[in-house]
PDB file of C-alpha atoms in Angstrom:
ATOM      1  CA  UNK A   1       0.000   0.000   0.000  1.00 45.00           C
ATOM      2  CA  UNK A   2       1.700   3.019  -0.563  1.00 58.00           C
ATOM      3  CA  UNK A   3       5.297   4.096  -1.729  1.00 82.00           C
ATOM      4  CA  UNK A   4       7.301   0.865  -1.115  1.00 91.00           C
ATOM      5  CA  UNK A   5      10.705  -0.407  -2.247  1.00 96.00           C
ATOM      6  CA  UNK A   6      10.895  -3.804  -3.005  1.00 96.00           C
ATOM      7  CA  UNK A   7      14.717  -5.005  -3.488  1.00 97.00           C
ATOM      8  CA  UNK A   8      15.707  -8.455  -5.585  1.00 97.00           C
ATOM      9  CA  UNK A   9      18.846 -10.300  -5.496  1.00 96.00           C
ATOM     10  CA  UNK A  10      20.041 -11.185  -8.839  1.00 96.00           C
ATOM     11  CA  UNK A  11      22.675 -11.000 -11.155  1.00 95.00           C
ATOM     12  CA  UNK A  12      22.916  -7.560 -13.395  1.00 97.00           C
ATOM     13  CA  UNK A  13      24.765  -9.690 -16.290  1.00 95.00           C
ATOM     14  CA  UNK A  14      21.959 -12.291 -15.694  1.00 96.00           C
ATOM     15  CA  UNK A  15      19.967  -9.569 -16.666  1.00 97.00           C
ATOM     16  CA  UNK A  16      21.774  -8.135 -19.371  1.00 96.00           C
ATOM     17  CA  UNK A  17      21.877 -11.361 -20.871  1.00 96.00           C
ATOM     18  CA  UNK A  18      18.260 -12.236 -20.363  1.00 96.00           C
ATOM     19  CA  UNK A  19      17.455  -8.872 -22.783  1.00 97.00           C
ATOM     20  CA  UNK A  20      17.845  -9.126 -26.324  1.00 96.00           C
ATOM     21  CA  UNK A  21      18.200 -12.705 -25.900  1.00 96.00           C
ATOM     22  CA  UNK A  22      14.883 -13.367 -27.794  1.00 96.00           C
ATOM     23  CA  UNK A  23      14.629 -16.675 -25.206  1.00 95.00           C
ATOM     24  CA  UNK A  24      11.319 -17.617 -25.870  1.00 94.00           C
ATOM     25  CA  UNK A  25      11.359 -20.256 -22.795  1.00 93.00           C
ATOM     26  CA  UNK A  26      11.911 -17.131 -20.943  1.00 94.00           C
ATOM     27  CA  UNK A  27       9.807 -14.641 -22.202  1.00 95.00           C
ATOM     28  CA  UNK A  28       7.033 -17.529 -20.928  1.00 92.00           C
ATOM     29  CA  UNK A  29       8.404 -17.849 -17.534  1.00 92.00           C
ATOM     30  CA  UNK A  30       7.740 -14.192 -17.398  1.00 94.00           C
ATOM     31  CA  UNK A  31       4.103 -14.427 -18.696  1.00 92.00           C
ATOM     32  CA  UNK A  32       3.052 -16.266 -16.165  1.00 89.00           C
ATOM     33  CA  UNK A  33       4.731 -14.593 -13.645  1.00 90.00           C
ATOM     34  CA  UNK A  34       2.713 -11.934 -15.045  1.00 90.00           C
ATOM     35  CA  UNK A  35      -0.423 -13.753 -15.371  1.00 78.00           C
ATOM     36  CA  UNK A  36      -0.412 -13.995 -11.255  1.00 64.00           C
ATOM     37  CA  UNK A  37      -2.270 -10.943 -10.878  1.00 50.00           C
ATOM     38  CA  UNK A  38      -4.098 -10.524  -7.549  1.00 47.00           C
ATOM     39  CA  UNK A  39      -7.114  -9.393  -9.373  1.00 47.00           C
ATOM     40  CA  UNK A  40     -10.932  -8.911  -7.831  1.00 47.00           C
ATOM     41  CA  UNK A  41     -13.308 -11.138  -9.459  1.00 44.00           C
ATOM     42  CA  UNK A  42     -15.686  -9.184 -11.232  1.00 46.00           C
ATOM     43  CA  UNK A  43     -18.626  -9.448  -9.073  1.00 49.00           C
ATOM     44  CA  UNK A  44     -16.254  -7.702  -6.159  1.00 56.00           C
ATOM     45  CA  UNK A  45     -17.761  -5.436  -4.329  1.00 63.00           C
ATOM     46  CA  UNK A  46     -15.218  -2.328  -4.638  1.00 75.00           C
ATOM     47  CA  UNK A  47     -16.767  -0.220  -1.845  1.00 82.00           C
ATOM     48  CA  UNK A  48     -14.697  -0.159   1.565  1.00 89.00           C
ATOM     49  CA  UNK A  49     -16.209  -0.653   4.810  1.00 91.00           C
ATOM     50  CA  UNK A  50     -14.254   2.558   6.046  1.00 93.00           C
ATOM     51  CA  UNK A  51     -13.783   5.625   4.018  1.00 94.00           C
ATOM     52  CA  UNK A  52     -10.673   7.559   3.608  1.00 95.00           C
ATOM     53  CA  UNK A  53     -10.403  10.764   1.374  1.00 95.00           C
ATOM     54  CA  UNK A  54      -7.813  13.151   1.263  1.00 94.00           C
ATOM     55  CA  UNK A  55      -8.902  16.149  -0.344  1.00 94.00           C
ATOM     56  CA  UNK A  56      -7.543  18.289  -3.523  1.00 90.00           C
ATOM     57  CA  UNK A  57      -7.204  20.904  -0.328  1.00 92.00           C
ATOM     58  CA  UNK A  58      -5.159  18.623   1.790  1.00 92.00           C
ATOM     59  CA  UNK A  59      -7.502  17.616   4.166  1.00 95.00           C
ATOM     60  CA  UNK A  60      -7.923  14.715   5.955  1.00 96.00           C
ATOM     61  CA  UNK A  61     -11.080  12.965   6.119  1.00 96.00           C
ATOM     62  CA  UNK A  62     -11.881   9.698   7.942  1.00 95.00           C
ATOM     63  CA  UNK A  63     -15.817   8.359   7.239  1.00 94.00           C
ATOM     64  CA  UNK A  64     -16.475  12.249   6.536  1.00 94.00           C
ATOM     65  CA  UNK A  65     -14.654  13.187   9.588  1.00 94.00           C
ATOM     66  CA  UNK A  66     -11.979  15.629   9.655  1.00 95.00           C
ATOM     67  CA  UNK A  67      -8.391  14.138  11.662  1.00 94.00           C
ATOM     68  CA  UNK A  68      -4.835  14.389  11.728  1.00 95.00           C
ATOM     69  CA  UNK A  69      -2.264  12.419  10.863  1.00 93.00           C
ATOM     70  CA  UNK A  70      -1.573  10.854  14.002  1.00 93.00           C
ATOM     71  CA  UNK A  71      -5.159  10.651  14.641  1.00 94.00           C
ATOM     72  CA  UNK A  72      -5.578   8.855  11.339  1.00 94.00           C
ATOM     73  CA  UNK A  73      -2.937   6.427  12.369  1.00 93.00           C
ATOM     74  CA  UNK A  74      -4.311   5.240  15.610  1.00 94.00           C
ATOM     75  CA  UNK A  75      -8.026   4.703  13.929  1.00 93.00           C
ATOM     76  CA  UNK A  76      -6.715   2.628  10.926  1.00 93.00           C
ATOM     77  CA  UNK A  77      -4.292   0.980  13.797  1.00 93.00           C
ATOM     78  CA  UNK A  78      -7.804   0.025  15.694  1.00 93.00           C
ATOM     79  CA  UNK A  79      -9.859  -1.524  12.685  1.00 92.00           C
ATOM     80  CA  UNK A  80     -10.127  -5.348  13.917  1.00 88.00           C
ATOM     81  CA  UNK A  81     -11.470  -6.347  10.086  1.00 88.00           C
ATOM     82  CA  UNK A  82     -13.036  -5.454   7.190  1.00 90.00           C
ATOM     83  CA  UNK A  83     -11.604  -3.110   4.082  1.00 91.00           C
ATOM     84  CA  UNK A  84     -10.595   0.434   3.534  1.00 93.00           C
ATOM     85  CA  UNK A  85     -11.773   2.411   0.249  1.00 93.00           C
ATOM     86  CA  UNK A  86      -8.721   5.297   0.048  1.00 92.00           C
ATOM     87  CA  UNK A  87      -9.906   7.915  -2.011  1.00 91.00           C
ATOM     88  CA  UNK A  88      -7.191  10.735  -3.488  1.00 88.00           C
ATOM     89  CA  UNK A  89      -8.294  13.668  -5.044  1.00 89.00           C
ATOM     90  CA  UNK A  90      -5.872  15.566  -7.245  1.00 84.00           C
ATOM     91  CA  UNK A  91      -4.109  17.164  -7.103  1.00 82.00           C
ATOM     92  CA  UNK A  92      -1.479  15.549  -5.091  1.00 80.00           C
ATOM     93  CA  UNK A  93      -0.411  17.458  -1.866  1.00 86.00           C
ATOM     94  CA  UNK A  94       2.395  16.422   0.641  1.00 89.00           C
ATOM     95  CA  UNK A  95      -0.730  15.256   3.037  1.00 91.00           C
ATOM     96  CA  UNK A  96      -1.260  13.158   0.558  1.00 89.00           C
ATOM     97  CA  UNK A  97       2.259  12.029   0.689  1.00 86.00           C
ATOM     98  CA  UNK A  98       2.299  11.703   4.389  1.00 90.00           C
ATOM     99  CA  UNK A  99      -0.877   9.841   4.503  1.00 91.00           C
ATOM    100  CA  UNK A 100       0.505   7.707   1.881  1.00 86.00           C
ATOM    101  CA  UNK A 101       3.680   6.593   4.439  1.00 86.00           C
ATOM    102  CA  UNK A 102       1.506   6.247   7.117  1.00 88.00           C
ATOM    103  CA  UNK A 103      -0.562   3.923   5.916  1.00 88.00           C
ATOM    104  CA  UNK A 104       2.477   1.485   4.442  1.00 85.00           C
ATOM    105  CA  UNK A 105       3.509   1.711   7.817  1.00 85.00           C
ATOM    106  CA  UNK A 106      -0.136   1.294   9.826  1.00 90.00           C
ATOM    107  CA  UNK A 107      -2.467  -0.834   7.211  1.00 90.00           C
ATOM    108  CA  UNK A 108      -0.048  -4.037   8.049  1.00 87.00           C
ATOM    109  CA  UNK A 109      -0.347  -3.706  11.630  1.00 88.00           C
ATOM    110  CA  UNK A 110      -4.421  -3.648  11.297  1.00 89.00           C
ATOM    111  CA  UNK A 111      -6.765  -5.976  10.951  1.00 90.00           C
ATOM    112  CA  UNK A 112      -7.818  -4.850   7.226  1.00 90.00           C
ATOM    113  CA  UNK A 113      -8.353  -7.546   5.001  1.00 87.00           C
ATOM    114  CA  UNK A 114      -8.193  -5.180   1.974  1.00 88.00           C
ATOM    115  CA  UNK A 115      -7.566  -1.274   0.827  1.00 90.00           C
ATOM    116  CA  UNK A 116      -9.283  -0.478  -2.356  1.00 89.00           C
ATOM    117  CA  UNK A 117      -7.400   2.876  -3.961  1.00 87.00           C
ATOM    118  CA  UNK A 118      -9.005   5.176  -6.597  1.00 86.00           C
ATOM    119  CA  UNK A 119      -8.254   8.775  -7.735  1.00 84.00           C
ATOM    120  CA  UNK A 120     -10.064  11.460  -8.557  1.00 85.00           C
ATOM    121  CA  UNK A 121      -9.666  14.842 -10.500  1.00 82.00           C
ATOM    122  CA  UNK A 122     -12.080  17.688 -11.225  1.00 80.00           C
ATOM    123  CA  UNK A 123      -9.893  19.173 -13.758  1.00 75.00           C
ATOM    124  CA  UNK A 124     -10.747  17.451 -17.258  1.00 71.00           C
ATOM    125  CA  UNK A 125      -6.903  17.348 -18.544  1.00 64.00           C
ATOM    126  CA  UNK A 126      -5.468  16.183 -15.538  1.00 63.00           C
ATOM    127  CA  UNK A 127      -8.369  13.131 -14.952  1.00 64.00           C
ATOM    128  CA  UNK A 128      -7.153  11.680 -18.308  1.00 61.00           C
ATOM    129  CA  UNK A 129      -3.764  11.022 -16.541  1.00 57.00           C
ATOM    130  CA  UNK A 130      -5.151   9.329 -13.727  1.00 63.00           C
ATOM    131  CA  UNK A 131      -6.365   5.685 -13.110  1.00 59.00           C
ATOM    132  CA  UNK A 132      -9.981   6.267 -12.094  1.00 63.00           C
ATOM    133  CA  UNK A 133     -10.446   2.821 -11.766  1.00 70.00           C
ATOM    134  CA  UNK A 134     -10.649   1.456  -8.153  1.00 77.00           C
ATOM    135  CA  UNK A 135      -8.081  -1.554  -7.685  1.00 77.00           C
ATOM    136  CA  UNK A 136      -7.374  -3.893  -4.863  1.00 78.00           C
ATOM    137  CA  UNK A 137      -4.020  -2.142  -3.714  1.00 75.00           C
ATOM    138  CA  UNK A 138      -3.513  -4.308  -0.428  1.00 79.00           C
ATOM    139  CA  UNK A 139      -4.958  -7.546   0.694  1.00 79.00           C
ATOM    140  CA  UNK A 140      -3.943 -10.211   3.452  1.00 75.00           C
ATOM    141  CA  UNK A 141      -3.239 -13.153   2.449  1.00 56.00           C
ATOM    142  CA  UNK A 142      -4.856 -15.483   4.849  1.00 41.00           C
ATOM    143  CA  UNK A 143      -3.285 -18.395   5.884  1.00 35.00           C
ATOM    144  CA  UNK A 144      -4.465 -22.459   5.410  1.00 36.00           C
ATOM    145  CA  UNK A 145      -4.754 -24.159   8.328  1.00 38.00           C
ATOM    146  CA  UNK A 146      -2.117 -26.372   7.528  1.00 40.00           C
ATOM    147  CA  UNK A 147       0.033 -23.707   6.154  1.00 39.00           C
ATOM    148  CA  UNK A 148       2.597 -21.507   8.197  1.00 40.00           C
ATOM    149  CA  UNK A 149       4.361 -18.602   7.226  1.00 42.00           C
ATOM    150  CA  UNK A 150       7.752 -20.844   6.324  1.00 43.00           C
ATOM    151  CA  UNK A 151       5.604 -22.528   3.423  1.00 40.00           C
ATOM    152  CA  UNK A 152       4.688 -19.083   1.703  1.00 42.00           C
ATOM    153  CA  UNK A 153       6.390 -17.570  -1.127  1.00 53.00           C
ATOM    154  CA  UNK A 154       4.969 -14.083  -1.444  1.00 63.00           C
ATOM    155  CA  UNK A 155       4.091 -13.000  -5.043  1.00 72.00           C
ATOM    156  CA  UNK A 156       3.986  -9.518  -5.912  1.00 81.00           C
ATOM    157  CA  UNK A 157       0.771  -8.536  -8.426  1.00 82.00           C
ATOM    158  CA  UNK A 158       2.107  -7.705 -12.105  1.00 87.00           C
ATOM    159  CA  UNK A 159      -0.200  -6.284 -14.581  1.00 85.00           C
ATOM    160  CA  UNK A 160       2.390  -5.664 -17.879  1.00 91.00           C
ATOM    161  CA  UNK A 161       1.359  -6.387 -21.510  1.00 92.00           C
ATOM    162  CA  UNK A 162       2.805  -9.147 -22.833  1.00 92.00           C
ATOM    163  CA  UNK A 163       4.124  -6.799 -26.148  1.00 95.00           C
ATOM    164  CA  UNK A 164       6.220  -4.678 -23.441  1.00 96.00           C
ATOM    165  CA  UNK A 165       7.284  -8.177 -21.732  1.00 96.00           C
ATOM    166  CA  UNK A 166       8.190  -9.243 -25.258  1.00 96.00           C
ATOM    167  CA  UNK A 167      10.218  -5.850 -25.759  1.00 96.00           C
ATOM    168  CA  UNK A 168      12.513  -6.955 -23.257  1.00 96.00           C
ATOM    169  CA  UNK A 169      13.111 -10.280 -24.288  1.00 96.00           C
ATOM    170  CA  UNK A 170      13.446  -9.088 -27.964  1.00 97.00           C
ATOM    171  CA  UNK A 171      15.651  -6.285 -27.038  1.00 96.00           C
ATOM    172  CA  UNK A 172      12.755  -3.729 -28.807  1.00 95.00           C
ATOM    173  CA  UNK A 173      13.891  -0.893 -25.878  1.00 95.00           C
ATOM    174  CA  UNK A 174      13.533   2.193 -28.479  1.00 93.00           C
ATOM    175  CA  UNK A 175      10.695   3.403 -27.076  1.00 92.00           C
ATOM    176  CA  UNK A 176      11.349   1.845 -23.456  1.00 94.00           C
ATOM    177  CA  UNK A 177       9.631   3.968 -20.659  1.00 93.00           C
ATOM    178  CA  UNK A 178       8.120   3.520 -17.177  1.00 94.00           C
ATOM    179  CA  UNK A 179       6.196   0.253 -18.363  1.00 95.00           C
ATOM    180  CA  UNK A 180       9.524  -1.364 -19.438  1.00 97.00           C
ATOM    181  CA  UNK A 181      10.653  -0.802 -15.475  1.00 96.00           C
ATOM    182  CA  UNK A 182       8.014  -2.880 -14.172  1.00 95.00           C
ATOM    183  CA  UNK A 183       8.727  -5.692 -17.111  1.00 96.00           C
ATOM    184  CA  UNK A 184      12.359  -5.294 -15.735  1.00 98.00           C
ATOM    185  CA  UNK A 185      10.902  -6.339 -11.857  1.00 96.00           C
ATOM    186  CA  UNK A 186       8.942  -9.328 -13.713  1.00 96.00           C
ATOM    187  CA  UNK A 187      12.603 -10.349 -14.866  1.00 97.00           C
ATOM    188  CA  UNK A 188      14.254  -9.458 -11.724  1.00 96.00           C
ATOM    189  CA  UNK A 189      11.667 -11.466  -9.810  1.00 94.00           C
ATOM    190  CA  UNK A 190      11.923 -14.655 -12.235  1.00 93.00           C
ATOM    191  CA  UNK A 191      15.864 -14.423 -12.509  1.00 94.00           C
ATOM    192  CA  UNK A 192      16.128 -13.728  -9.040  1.00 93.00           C
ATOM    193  CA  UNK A 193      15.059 -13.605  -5.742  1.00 93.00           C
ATOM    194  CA  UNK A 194      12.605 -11.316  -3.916  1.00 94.00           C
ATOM    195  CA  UNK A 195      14.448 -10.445  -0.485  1.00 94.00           C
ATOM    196  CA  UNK A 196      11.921 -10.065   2.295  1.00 91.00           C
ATOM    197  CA  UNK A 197      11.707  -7.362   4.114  1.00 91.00           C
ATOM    198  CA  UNK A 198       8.076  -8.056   6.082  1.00 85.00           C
ATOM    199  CA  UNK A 199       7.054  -5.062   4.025  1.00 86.00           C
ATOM    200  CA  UNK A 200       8.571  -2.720   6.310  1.00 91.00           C
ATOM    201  CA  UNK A 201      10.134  -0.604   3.732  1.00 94.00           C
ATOM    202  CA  UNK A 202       8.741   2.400   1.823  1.00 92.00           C
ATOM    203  CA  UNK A 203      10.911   5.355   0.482  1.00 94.00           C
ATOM    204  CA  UNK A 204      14.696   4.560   1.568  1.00 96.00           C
ATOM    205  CA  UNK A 205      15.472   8.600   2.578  1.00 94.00           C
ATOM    206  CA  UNK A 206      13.391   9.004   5.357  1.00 94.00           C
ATOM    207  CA  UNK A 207      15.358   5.655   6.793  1.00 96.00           C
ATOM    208  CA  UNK A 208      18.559   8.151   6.712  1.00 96.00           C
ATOM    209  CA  UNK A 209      20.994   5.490   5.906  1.00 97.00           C
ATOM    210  CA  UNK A 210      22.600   7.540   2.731  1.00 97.00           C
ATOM    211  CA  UNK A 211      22.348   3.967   1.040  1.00 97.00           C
ATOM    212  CA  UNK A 212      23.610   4.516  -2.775  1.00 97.00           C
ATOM    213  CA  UNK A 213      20.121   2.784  -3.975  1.00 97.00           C
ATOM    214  CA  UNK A 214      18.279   5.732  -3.403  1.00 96.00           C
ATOM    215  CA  UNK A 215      19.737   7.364  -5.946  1.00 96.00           C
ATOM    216  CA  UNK A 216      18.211   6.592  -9.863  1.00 96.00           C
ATOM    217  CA  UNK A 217      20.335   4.109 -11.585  1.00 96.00           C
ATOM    218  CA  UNK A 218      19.160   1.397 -14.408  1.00 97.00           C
ATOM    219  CA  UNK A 219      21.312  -1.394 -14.473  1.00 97.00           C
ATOM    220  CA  UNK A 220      20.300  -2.307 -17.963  1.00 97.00           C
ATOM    221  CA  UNK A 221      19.985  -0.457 -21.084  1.00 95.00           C
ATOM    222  CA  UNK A 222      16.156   0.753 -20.928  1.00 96.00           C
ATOM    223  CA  UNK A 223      16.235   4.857 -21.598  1.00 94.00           C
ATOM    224  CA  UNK A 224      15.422   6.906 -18.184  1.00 90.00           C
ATOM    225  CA  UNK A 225      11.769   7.969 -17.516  1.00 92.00           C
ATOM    226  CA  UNK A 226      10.934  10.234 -15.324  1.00 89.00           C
ATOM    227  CA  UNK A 227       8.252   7.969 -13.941  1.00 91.00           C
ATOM    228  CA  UNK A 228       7.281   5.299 -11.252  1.00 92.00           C
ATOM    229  CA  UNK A 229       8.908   2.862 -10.583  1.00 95.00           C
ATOM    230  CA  UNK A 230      11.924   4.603  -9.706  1.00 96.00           C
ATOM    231  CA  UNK A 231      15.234   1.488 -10.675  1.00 97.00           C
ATOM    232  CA  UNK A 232      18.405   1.622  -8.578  1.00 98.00           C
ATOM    233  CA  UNK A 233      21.232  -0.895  -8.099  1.00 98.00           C
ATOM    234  CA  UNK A 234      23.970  -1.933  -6.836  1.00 98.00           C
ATOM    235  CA  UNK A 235      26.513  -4.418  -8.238  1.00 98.00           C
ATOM    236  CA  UNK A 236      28.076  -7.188  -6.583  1.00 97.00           C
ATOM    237  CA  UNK A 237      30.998  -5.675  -5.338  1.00 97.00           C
ATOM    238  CA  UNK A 238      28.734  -2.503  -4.373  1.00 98.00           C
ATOM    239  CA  UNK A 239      26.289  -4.948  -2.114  1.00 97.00           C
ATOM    240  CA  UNK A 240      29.724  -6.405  -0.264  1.00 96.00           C
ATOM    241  CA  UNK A 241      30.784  -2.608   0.283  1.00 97.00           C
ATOM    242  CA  UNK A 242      27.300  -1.421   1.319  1.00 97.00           C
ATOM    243  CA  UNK A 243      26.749  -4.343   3.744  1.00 96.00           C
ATOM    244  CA  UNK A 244      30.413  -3.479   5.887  1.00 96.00           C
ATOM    245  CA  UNK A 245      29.548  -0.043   5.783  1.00 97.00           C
ATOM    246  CA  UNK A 246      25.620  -0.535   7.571  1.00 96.00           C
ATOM    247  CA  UNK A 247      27.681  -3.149   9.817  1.00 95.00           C
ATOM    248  CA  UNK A 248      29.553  -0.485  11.563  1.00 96.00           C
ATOM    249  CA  UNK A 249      26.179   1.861  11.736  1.00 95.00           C
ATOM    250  CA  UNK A 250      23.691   1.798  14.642  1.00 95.00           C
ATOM    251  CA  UNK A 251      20.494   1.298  13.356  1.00 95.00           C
ATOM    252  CA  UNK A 252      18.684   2.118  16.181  1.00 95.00           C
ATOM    253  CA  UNK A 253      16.125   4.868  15.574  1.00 95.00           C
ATOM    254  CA  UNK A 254      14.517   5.885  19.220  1.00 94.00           C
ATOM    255  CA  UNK A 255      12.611   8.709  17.840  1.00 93.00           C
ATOM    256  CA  UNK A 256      10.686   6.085  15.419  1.00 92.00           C
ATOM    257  CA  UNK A 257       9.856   2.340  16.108  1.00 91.00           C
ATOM    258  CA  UNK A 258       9.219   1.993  12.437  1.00 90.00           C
ATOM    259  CA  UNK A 259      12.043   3.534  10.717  1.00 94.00           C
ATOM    260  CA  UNK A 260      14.153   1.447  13.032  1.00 94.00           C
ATOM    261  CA  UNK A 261      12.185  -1.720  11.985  1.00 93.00           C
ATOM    262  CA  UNK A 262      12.761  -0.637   8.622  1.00 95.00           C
ATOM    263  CA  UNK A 263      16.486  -0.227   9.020  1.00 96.00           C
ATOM    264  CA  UNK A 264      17.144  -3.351  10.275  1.00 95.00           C
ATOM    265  CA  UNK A 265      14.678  -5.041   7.532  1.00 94.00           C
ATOM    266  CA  UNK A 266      16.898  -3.116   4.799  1.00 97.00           C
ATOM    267  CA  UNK A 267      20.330  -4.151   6.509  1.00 96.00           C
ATOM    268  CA  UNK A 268      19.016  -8.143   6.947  1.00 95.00           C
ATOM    269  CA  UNK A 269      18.184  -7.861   2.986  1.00 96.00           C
ATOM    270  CA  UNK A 270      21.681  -6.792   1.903  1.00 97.00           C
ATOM    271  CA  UNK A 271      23.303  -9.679   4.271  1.00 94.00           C
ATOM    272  CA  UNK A 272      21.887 -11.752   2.317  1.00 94.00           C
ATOM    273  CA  UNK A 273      22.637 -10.840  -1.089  1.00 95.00           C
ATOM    274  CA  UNK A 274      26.109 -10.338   0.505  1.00 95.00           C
ATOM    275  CA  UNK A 275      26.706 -13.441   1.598  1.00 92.00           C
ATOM    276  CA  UNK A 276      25.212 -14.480  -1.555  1.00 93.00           C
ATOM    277  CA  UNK A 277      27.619 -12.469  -3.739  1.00 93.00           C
ATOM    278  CA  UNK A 278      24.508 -11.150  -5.281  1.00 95.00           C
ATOM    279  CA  UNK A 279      24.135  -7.866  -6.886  1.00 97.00           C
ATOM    280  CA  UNK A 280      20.266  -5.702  -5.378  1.00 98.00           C
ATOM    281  CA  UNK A 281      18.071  -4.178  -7.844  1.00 98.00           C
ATOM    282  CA  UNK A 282      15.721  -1.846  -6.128  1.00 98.00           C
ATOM    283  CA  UNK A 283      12.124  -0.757  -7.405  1.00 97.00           C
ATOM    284  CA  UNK A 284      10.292   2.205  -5.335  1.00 96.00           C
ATOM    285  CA  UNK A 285       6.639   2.861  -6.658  1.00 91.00           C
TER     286      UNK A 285
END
């Protein structure tokens, strides 16, 4: 829900390889990778159970009540079940930025079963630009009784065209923009691993670990967008680097529990692509 980061440990000439190779067995692999989509049936009901707008003005507004941020936190951190309908009207203010955060951080730690998203624009030129369309955004993923966490492999939702999935495989990067990105996570995911971080981690600056990744970097030869998601990476050598340097950093973070939780998620993930000799491609949207 949110801004979030998601990091994958793979190889960048893996990668490199992978595009242009016109593999065919791969560009499959990736389909249905793709095809995993956590969609609503169609019959879904894509009302919430609980409201929350935040206005074109800024304002918050819980079930047509007006509260702050920290207000907003402790009622979503209260909700024992049901689903939230989050409703942002354009255009975008840093409210809705801060809402956005506090939500990664708060939804998780609820008892929400779903948060259904839309957006919404008075102004004719700017709607066009906007998904209207109200999506499933967040949903638990409720466990078997004979499951435990050990036996899940969490799959992120992709929702690429097959002719942009078939760009990368064919090497057809021209016209590459933002939707070429998220084919490049599809690839990262199948040629890779997805390091888990208990999705604890949103934007990297406000963790204030001055890690290289949250600078812009593509680590294959797509052009730069100026777009979600935003690529960064680190090589090999860069990971081995990065993880001595967090070694010798306290991560504690008294002023926030969360950004400390974070820190430490962030620092497990590069240990392991360390001690895998792994390079970390990072993709925040």
């Amino acid at each position: 829900m949110g801004y979030s980061t998601r990091l994958y440990a793979v190889e960048i000439a893996t990668l490199n390889d992978a595009i242009g190779s016109c593999d065919q067995a791969l560009l499959k692999r990736l389909q249905e990778v793709n095809q995993q989509v956590d969609e609503p049936p169609a019959e879904a009901d894509l009302r919430g159970d609980v409201t929350l707008r935040i206005t074109k003005e800024g304002q918050i507004l819980f079930n047509e009540q007006p509260m702050s941020l920290d207000e907003l936190s402790q009622e979503v951190l209260a909700i024992e079940s049901g689903s939230l309908e989050v409703v942002m009207e354009a255009p975008w203010t840093k409210t809705h930025e801060a809402v956005n955060l506090a939500n990664n951080e708060t939804i998780p730690k609820s008892g929400l079963e779903r948060v259904i998203t839309r957006y919404e624009s008075d102004d004719p030129q700017l709607a066009q630009y906007l998904d209207q369309t109200p999506k499933i955004t967040w949903s638990r993923n409720e466990l078997d009784e004979d499951e435990t966490d050990d036996d899940l492999t969490y799959q992120p939702a992709f929702d690429i065209s097959e002719e942009i999935l078939s760009d990368l495989v064919s090497g057809n990067l021209n016209q590459s923009g933002a939707e070429h990105g998220y084919a490049l996570e599809i690839m990262c995911f199948t040629l890779g691993q997805l390091l888990p971080d208990d999705d604890l981690i949103g934007d990297l600056e406000p963790l204030e670990l001055e890690t290289p990744l949250q600078q812009p970097r593509i680590p294959v030869p797509l052009k730069e967008y100026h777009d979600f998601p935003v690529i960064s990476f680190l090589t090999a050598e860069e990971v081995a680097a990065e993880f001595q340097r967090l070694s010798r950093l306290n991560l504690e973070f008294p002023s926030d529990e969360d950004i400390e939780e974070a820190r430490e998620a962030f620092f497990a993930c590069i240990k392991i692509a360390a001690d895998e000799k792994l390079s970390v491609v990072a993709f925040y949207h």
